[in-house]
mmCIF file of N, CA and C in Angstrom:
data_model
loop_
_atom_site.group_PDB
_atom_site.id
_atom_site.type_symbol
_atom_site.label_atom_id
_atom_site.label_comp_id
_atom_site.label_asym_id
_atom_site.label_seq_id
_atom_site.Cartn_x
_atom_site.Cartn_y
_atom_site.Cartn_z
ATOM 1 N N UNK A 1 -21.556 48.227 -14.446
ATOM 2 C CA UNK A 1 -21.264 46.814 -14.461
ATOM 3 C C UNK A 1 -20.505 46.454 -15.749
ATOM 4 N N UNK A 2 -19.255 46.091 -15.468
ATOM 5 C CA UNK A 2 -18.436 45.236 -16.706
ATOM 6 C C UNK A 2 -19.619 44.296 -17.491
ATOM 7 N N UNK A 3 -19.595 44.650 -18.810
ATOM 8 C CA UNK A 3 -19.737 43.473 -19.803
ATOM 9 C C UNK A 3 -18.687 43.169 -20.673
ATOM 10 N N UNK A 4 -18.692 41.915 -21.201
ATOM 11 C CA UNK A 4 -17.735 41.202 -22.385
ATOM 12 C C UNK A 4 -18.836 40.629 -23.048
ATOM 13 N N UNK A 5 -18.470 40.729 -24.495
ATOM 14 C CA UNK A 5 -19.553 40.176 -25.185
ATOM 15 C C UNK A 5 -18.433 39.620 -26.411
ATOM 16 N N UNK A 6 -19.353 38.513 -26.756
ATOM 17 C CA UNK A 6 -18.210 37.358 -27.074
ATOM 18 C C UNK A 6 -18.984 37.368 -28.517
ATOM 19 N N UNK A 7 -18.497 36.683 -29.695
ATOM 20 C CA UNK A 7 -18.167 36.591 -31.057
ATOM 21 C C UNK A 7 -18.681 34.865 -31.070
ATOM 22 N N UNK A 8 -19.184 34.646 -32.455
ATOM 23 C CA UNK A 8 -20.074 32.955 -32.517
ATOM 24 C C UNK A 8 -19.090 32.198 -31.915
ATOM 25 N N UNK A 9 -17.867 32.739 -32.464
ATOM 26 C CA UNK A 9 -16.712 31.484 -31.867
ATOM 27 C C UNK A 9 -16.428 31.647 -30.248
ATOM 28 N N UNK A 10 -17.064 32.210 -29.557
ATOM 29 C CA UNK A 10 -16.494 32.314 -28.607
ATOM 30 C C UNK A 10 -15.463 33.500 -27.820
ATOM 31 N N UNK A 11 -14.987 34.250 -28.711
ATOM 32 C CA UNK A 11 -13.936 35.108 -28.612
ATOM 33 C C UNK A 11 -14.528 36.256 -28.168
ATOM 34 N N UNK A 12 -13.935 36.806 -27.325
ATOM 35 C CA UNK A 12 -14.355 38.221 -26.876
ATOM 36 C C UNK A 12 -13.712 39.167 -27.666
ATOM 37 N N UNK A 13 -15.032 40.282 -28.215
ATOM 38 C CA UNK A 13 -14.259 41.335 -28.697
ATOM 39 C C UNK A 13 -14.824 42.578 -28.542
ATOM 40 N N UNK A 14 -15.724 42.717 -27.355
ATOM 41 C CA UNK A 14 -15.265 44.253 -26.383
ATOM 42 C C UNK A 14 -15.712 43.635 -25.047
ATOM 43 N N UNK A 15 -15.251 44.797 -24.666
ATOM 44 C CA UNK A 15 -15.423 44.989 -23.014
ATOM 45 C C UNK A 15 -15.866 46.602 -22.726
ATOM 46 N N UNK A 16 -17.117 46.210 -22.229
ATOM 47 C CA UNK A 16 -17.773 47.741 -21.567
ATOM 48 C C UNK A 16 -17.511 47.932 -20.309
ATOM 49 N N UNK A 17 -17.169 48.775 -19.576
ATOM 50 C CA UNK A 17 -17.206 49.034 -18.195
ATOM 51 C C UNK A 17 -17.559 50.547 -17.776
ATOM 52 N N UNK A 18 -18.396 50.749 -17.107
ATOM 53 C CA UNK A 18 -18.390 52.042 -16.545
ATOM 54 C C UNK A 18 -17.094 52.798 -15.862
ATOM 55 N N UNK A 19 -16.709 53.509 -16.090
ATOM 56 C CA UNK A 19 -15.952 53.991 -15.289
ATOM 57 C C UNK A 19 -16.606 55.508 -14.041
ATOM 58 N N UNK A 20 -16.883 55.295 -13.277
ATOM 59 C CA UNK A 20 -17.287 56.192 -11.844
ATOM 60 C C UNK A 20 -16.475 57.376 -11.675
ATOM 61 N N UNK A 21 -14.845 56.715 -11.930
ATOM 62 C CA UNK A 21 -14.312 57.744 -11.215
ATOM 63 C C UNK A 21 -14.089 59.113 -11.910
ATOM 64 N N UNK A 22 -13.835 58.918 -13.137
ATOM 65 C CA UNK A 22 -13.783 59.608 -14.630
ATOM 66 C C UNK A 22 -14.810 59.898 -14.804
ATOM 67 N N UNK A 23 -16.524 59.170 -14.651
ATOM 68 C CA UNK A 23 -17.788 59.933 -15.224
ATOM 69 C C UNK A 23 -17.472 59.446 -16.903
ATOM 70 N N UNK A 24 -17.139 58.533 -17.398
ATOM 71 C CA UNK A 24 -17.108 58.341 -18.827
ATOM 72 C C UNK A 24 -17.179 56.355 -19.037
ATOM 73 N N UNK A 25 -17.599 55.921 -19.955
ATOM 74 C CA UNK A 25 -17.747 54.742 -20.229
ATOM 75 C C UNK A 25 -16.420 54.388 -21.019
ATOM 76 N N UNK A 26 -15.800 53.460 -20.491
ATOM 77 C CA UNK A 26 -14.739 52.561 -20.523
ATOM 78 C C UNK A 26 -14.639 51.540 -21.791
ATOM 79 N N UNK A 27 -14.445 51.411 -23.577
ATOM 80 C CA UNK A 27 -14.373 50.461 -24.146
ATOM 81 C C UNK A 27 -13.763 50.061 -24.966
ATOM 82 N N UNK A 28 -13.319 48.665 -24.912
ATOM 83 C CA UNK A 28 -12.218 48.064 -25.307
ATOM 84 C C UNK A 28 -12.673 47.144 -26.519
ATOM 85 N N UNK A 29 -12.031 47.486 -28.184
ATOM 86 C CA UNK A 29 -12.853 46.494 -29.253
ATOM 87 C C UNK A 29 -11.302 45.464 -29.452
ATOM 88 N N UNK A 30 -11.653 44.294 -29.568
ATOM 89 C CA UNK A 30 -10.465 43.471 -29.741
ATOM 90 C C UNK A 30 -10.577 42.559 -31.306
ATOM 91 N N UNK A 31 -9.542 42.549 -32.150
ATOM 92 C CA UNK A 31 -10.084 41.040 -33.200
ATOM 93 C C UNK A 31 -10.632 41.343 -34.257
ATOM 94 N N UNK A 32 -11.046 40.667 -35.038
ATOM 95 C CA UNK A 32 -11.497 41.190 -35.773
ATOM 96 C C UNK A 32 -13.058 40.964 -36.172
ATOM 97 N N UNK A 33 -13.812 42.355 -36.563
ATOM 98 C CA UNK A 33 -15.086 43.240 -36.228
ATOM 99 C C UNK A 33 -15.812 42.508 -37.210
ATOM 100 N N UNK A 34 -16.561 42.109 -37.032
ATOM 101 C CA UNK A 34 -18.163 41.565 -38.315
ATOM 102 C C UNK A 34 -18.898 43.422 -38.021
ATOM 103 N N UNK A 35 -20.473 43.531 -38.999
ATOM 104 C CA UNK A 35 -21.386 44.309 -38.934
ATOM 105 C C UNK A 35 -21.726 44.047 -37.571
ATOM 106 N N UNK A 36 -22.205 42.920 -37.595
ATOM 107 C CA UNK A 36 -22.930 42.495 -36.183
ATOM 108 C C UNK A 36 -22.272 42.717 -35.407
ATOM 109 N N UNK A 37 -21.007 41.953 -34.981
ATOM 110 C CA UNK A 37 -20.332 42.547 -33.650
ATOM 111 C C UNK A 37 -20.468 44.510 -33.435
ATOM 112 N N UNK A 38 -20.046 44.856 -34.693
ATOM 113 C CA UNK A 38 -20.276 46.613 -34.022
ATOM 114 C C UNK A 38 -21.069 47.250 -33.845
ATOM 115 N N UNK A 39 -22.559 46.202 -34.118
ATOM 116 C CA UNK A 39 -24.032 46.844 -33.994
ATOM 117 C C UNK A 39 -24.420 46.613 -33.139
ATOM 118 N N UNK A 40 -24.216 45.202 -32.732
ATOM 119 C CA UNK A 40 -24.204 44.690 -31.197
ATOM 120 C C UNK A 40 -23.620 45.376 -30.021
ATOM 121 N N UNK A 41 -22.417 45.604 -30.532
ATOM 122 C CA UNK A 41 -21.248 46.165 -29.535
ATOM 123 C C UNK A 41 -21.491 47.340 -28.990
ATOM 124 N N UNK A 42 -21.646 48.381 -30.561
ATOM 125 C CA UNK A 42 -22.223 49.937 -30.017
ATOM 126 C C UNK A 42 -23.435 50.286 -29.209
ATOM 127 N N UNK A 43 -24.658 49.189 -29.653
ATOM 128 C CA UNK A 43 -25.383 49.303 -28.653
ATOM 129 C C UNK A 43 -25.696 49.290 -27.152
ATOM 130 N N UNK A 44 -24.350 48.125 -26.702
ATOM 131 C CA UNK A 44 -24.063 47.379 -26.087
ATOM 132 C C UNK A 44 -23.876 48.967 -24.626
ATOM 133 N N UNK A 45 -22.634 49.020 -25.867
ATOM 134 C CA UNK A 45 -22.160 51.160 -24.714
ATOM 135 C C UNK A 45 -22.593 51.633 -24.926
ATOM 136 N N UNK A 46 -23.696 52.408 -25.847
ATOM 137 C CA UNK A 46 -24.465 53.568 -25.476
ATOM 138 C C UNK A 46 -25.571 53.005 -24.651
ATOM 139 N N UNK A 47 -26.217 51.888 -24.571
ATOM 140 C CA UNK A 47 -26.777 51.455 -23.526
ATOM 141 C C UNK A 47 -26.423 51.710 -22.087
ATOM 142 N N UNK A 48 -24.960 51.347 -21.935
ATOM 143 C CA UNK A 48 -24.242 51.540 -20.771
ATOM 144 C C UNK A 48 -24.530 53.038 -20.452
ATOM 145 N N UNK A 49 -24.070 53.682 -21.372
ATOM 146 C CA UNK A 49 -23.653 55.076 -21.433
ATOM 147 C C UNK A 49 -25.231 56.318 -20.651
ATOM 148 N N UNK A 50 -26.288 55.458 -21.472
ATOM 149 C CA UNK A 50 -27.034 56.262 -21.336
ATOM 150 C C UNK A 50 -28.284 55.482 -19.792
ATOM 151 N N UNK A 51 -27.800 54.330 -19.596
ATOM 152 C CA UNK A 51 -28.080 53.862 -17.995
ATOM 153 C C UNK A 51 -26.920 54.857 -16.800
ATOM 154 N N UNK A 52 -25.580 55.341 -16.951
ATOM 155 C CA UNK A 52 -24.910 55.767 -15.853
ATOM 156 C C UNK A 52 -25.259 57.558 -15.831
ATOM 157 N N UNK A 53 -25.822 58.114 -17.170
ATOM 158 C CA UNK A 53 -25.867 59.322 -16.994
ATOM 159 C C UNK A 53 -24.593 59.995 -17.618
ATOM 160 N N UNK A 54 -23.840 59.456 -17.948
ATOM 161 C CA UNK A 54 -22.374 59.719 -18.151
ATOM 162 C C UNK A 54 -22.798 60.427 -19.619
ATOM 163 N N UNK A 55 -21.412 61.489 -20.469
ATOM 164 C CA UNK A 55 -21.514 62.435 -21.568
ATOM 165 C C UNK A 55 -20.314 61.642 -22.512
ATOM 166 N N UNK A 56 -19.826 60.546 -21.908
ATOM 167 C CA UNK A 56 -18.005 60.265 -22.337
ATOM 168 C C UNK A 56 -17.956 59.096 -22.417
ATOM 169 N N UNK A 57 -17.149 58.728 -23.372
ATOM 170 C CA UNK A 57 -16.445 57.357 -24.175
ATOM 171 C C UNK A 57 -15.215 57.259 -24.438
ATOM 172 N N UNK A 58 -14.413 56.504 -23.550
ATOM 173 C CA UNK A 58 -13.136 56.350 -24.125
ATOM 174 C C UNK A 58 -12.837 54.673 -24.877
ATOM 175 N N UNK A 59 -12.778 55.435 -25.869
ATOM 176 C CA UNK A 59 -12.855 53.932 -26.782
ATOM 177 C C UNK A 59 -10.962 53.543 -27.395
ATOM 178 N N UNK A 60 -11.042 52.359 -27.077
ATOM 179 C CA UNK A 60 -9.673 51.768 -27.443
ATOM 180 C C UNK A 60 -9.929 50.947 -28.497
ATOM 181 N N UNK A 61 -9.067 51.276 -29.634
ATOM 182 C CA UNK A 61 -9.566 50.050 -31.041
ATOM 183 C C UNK A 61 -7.670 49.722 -31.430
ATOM 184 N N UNK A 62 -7.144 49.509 -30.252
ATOM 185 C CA UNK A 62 -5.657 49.438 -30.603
ATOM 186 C C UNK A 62 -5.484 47.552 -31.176
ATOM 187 N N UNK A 63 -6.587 47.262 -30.472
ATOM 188 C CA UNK A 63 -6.268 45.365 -30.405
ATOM 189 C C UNK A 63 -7.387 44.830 -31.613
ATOM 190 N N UNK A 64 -7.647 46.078 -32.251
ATOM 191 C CA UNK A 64 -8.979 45.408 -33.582
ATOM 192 C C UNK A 64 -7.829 45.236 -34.876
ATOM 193 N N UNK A 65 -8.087 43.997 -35.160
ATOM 194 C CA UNK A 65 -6.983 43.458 -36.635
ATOM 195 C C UNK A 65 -8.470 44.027 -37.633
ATOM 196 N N UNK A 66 -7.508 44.314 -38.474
ATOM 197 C CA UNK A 66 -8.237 44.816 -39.981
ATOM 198 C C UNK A 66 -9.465 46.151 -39.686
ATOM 199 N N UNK A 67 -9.985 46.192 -41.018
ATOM 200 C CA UNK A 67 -10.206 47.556 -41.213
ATOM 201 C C UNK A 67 -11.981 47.468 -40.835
ATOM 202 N N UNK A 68 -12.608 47.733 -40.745
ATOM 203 C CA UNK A 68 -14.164 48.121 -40.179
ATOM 204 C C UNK A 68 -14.782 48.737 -41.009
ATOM 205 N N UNK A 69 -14.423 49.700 -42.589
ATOM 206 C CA UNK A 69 -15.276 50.106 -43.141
ATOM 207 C C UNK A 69 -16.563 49.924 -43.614
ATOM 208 N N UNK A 70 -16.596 48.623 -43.229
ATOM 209 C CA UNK A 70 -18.171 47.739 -43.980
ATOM 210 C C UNK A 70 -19.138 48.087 -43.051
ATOM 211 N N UNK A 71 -18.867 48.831 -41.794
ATOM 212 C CA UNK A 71 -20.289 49.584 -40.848
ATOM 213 C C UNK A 71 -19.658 50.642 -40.479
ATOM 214 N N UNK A 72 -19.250 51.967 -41.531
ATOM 215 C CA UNK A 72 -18.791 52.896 -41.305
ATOM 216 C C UNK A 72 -19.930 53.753 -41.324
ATOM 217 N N UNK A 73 -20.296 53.791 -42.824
ATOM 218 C CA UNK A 73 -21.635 54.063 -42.688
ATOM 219 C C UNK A 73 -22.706 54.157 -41.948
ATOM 220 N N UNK A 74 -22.996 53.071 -40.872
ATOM 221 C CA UNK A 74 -24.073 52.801 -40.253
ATOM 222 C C UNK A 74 -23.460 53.397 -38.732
ATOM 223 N N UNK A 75 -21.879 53.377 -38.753
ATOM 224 C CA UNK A 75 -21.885 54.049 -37.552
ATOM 225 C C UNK A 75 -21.837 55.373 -37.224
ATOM 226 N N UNK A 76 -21.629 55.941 -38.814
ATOM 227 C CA UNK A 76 -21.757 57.619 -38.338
ATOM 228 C C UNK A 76 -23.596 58.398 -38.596
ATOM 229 N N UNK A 77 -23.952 57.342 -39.746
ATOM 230 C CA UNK A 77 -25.129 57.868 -40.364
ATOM 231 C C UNK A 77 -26.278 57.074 -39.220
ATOM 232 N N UNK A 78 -26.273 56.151 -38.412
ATOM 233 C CA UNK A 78 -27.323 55.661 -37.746
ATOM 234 C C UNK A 78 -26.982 55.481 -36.269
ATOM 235 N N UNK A 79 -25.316 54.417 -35.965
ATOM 236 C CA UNK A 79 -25.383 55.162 -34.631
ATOM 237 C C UNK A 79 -24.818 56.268 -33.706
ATOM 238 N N UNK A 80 -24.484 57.147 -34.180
ATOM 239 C CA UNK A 80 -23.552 58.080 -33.949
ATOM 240 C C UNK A 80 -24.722 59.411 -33.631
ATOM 241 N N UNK A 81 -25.701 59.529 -34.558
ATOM 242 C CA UNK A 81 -27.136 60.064 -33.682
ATOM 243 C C UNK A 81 -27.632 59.389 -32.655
ATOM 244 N N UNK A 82 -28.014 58.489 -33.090
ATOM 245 C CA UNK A 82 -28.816 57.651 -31.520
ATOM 246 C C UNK A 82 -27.599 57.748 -30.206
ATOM 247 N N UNK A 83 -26.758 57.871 -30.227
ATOM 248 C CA UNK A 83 -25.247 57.690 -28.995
ATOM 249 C C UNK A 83 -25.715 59.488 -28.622
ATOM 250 N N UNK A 84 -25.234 60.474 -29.907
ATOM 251 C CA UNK A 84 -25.780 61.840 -29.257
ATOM 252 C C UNK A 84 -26.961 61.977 -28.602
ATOM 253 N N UNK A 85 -28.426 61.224 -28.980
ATOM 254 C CA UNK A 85 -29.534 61.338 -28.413
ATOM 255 C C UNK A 85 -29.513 60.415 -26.863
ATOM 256 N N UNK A 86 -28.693 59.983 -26.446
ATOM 257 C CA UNK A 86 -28.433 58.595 -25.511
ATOM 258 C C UNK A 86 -27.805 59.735 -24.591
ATOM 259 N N UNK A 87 -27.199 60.811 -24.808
ATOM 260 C CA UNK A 87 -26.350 61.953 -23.967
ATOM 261 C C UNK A 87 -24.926 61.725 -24.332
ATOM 262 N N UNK A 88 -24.397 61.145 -25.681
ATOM 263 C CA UNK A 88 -22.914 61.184 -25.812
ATOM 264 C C UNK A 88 -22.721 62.928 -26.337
ATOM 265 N N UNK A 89 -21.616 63.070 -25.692
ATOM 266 C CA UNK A 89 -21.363 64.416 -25.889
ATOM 267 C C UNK A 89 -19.661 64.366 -26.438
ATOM 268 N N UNK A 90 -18.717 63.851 -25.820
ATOM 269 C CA UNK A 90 -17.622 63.659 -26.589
ATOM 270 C C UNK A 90 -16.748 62.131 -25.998
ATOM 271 N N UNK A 91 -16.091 61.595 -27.138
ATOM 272 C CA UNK A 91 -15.588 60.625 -27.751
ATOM 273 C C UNK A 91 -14.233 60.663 -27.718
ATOM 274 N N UNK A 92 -13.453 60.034 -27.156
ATOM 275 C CA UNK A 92 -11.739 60.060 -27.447
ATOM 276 C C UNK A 92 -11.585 58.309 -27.975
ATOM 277 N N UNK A 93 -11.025 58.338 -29.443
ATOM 278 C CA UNK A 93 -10.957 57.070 -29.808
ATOM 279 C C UNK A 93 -9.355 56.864 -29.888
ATOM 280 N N UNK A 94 -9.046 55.512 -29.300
ATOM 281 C CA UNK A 94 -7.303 55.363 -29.190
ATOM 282 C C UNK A 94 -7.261 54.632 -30.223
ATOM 283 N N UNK A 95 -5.965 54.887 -30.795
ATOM 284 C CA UNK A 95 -6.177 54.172 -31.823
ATOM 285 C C UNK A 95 -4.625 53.289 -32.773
ATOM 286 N N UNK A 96 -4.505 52.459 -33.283
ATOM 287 C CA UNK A 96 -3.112 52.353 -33.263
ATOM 288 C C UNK A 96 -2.511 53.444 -35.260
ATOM 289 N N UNK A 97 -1.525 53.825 -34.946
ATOM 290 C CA UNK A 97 -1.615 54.664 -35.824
ATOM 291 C C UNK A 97 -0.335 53.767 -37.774
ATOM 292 N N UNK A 98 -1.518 54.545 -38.420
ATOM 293 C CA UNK A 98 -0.896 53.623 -39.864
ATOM 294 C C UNK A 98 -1.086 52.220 -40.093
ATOM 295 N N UNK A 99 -2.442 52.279 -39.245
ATOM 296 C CA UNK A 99 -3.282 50.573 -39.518
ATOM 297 C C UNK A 99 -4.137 50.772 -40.214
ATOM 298 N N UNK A 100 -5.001 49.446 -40.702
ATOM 299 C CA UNK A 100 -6.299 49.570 -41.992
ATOM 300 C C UNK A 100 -7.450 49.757 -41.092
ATOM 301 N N UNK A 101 -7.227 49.747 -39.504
ATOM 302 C CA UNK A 101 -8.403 49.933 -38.095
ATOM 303 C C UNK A 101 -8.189 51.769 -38.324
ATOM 304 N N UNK A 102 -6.903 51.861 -38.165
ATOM 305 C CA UNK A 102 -6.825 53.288 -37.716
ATOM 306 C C UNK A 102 -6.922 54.380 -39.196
ATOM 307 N N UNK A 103 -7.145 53.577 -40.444
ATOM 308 C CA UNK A 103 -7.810 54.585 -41.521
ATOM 309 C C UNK A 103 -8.766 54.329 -41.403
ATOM 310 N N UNK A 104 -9.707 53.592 -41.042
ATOM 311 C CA UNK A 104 -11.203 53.699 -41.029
ATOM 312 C C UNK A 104 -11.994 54.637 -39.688
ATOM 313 N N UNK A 105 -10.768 54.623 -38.934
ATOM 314 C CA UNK A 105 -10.925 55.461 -37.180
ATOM 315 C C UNK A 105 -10.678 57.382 -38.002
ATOM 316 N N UNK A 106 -10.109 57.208 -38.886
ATOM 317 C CA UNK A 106 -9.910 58.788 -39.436
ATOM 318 C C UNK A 106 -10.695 58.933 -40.056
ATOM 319 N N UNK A 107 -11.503 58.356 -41.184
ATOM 320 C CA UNK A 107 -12.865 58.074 -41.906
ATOM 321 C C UNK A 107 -14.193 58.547 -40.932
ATOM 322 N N UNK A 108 -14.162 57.746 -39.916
ATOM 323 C CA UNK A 108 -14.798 58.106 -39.063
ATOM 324 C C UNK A 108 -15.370 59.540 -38.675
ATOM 325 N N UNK A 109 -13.836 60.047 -38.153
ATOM 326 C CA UNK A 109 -13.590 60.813 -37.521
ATOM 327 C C UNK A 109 -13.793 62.187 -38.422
ATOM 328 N N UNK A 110 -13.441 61.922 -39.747
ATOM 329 C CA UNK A 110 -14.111 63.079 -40.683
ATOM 330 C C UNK A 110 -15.312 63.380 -40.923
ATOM 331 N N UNK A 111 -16.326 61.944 -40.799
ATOM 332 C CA UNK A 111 -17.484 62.820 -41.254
ATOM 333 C C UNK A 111 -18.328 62.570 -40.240
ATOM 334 N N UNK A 112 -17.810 62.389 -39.085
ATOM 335 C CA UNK A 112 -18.535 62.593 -37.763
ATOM 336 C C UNK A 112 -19.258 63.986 -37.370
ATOM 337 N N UNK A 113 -20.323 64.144 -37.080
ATOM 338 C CA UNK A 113 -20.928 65.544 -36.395
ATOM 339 C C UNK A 113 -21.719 65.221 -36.121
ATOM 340 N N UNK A 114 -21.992 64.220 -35.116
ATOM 341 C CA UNK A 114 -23.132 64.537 -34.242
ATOM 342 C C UNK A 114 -22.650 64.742 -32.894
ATOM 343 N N UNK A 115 -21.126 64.482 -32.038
ATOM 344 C CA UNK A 115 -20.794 64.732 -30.861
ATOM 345 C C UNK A 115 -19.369 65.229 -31.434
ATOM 346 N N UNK A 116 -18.832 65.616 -30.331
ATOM 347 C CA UNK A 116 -17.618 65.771 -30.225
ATOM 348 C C UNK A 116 -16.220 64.817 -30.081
ATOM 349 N N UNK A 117 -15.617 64.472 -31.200
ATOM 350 C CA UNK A 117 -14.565 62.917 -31.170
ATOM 351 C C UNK A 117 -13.401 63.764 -31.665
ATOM 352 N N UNK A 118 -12.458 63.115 -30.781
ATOM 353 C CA UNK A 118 -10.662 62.868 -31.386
ATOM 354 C C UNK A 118 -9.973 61.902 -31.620
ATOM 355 N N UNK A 119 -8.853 61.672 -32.016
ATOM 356 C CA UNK A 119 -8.325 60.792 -32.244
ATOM 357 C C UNK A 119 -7.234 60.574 -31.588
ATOM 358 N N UNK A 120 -6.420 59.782 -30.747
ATOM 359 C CA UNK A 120 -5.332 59.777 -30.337
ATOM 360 C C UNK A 120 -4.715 57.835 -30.305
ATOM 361 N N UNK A 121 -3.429 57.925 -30.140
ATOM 362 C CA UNK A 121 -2.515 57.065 -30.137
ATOM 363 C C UNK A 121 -1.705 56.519 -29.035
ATOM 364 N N UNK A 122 -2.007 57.643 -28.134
ATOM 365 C CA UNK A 122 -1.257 57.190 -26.796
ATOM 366 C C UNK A 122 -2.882 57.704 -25.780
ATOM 367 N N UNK A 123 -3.242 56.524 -25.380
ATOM 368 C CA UNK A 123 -4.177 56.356 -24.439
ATOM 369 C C UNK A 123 -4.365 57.327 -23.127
ATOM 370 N N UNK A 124 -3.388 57.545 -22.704
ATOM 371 C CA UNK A 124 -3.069 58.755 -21.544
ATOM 372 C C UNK A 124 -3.563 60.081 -21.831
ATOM 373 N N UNK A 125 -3.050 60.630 -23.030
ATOM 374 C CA UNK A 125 -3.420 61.415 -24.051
ATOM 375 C C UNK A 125 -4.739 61.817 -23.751
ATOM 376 N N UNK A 126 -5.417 60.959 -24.735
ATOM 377 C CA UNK A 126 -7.303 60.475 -24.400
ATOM 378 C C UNK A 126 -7.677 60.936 -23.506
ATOM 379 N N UNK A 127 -7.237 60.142 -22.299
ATOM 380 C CA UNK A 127 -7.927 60.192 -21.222
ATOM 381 C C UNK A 127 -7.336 62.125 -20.301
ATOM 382 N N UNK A 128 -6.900 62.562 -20.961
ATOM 383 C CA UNK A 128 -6.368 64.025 -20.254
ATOM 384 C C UNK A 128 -7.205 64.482 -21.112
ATOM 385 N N UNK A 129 -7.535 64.590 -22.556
ATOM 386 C CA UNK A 129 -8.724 65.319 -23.333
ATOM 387 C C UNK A 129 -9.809 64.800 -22.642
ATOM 388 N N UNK A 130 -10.854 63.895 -22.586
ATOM 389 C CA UNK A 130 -11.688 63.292 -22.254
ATOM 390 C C UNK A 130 -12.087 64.090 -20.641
ATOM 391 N N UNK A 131 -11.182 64.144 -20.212
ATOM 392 C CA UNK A 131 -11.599 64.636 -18.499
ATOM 393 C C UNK A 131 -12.048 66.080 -18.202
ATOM 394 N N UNK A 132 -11.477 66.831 -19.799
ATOM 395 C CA UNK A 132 -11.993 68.129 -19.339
ATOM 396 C C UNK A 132 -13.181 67.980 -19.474
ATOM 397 N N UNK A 133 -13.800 67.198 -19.761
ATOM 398 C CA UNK A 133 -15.581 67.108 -20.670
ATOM 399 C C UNK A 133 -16.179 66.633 -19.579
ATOM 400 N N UNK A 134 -15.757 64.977 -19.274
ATOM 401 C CA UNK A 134 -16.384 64.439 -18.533
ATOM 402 C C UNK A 134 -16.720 64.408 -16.851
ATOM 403 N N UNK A 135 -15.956 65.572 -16.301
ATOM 404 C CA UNK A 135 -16.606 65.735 -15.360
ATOM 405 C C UNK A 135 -17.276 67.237 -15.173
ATOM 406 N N UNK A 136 -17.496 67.559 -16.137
ATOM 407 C CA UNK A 136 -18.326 68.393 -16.230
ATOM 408 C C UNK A 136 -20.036 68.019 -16.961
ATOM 409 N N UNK A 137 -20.658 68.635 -16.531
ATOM 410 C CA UNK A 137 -22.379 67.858 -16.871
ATOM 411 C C UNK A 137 -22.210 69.052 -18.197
ATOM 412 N N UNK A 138 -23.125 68.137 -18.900
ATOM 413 C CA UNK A 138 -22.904 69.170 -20.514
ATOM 414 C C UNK A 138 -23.612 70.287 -20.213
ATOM 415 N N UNK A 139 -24.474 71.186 -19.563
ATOM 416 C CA UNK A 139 -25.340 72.074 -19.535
ATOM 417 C C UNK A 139 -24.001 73.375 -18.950
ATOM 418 N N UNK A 140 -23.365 72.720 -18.298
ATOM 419 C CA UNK A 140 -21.952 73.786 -18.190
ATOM 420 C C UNK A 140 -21.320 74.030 -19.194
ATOM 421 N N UNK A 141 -21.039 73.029 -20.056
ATOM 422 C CA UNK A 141 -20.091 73.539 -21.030
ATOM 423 C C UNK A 141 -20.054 74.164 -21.824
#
């Protein structure tokens, strides 16, 4: 089931959706990110993630203005275990490239180890990495 989850003002800034056909969760961050929105937010999809059974996240942060480092921390050191314990297994983050979103998406992406994440720029991309994973159940791989 699509969610949008909206910001005090009103503004939407993600959108979760399952995706079925792919076997991977669908999410879109837009605007710009408070703590709360990405604590909210992340919960929001690994919730999703770990209600469909699904191993996969294709995350789009092309439409997030400014940089996110202020819950970098909390997203590799607190939720980035709980997402692996939820059954995330690998991560394709899109991302727009030589932004202050997309140095904090490489930040990320360095001291990440609890699943498997890449980084890409052209969304298509993503989603051709992402598929070798996700339709496979992790006990195969």
């Amino acid at each position: 089931m699509r969610q949008e989850l909206k910001s005090a003002l009103g503004r939407t800034y993600l959108i979760v959706e399952p995706n079925p056909i792919d076997r991977w969760i669908d999410v879109v961050w837009m605007g710009y990110l408070t703590g709360d929105n990405i604590r909210t937010g992340a919960a929001a999809y690994t919730a999703a993630l770990a209600a469909s059974g699904y191993h996969a996240v294709l995350n789009d942060t092309r439409a997030v203005l400014g940089p996110w480092e202020h819950s970098l921390d909390w997203v590799v050191n607190t939720w980035a275990p709980q997402a692996a314990a939820a059954g995330l297994t690998h991560f394709a983050m899109v991302t727009t490239r030589e932004t202050m979103a997309d140095a904090t998406a490489v930040s990320f992406y360095q001291q990440l180890t609890a699943f498997q994440a890449e980084l890409f720029a052209d969304p298509e991309e993503a989603r051709r990495w992402l598929r070798q994973f996700s339709l496979v159940r992790p006990k195969e791989q």
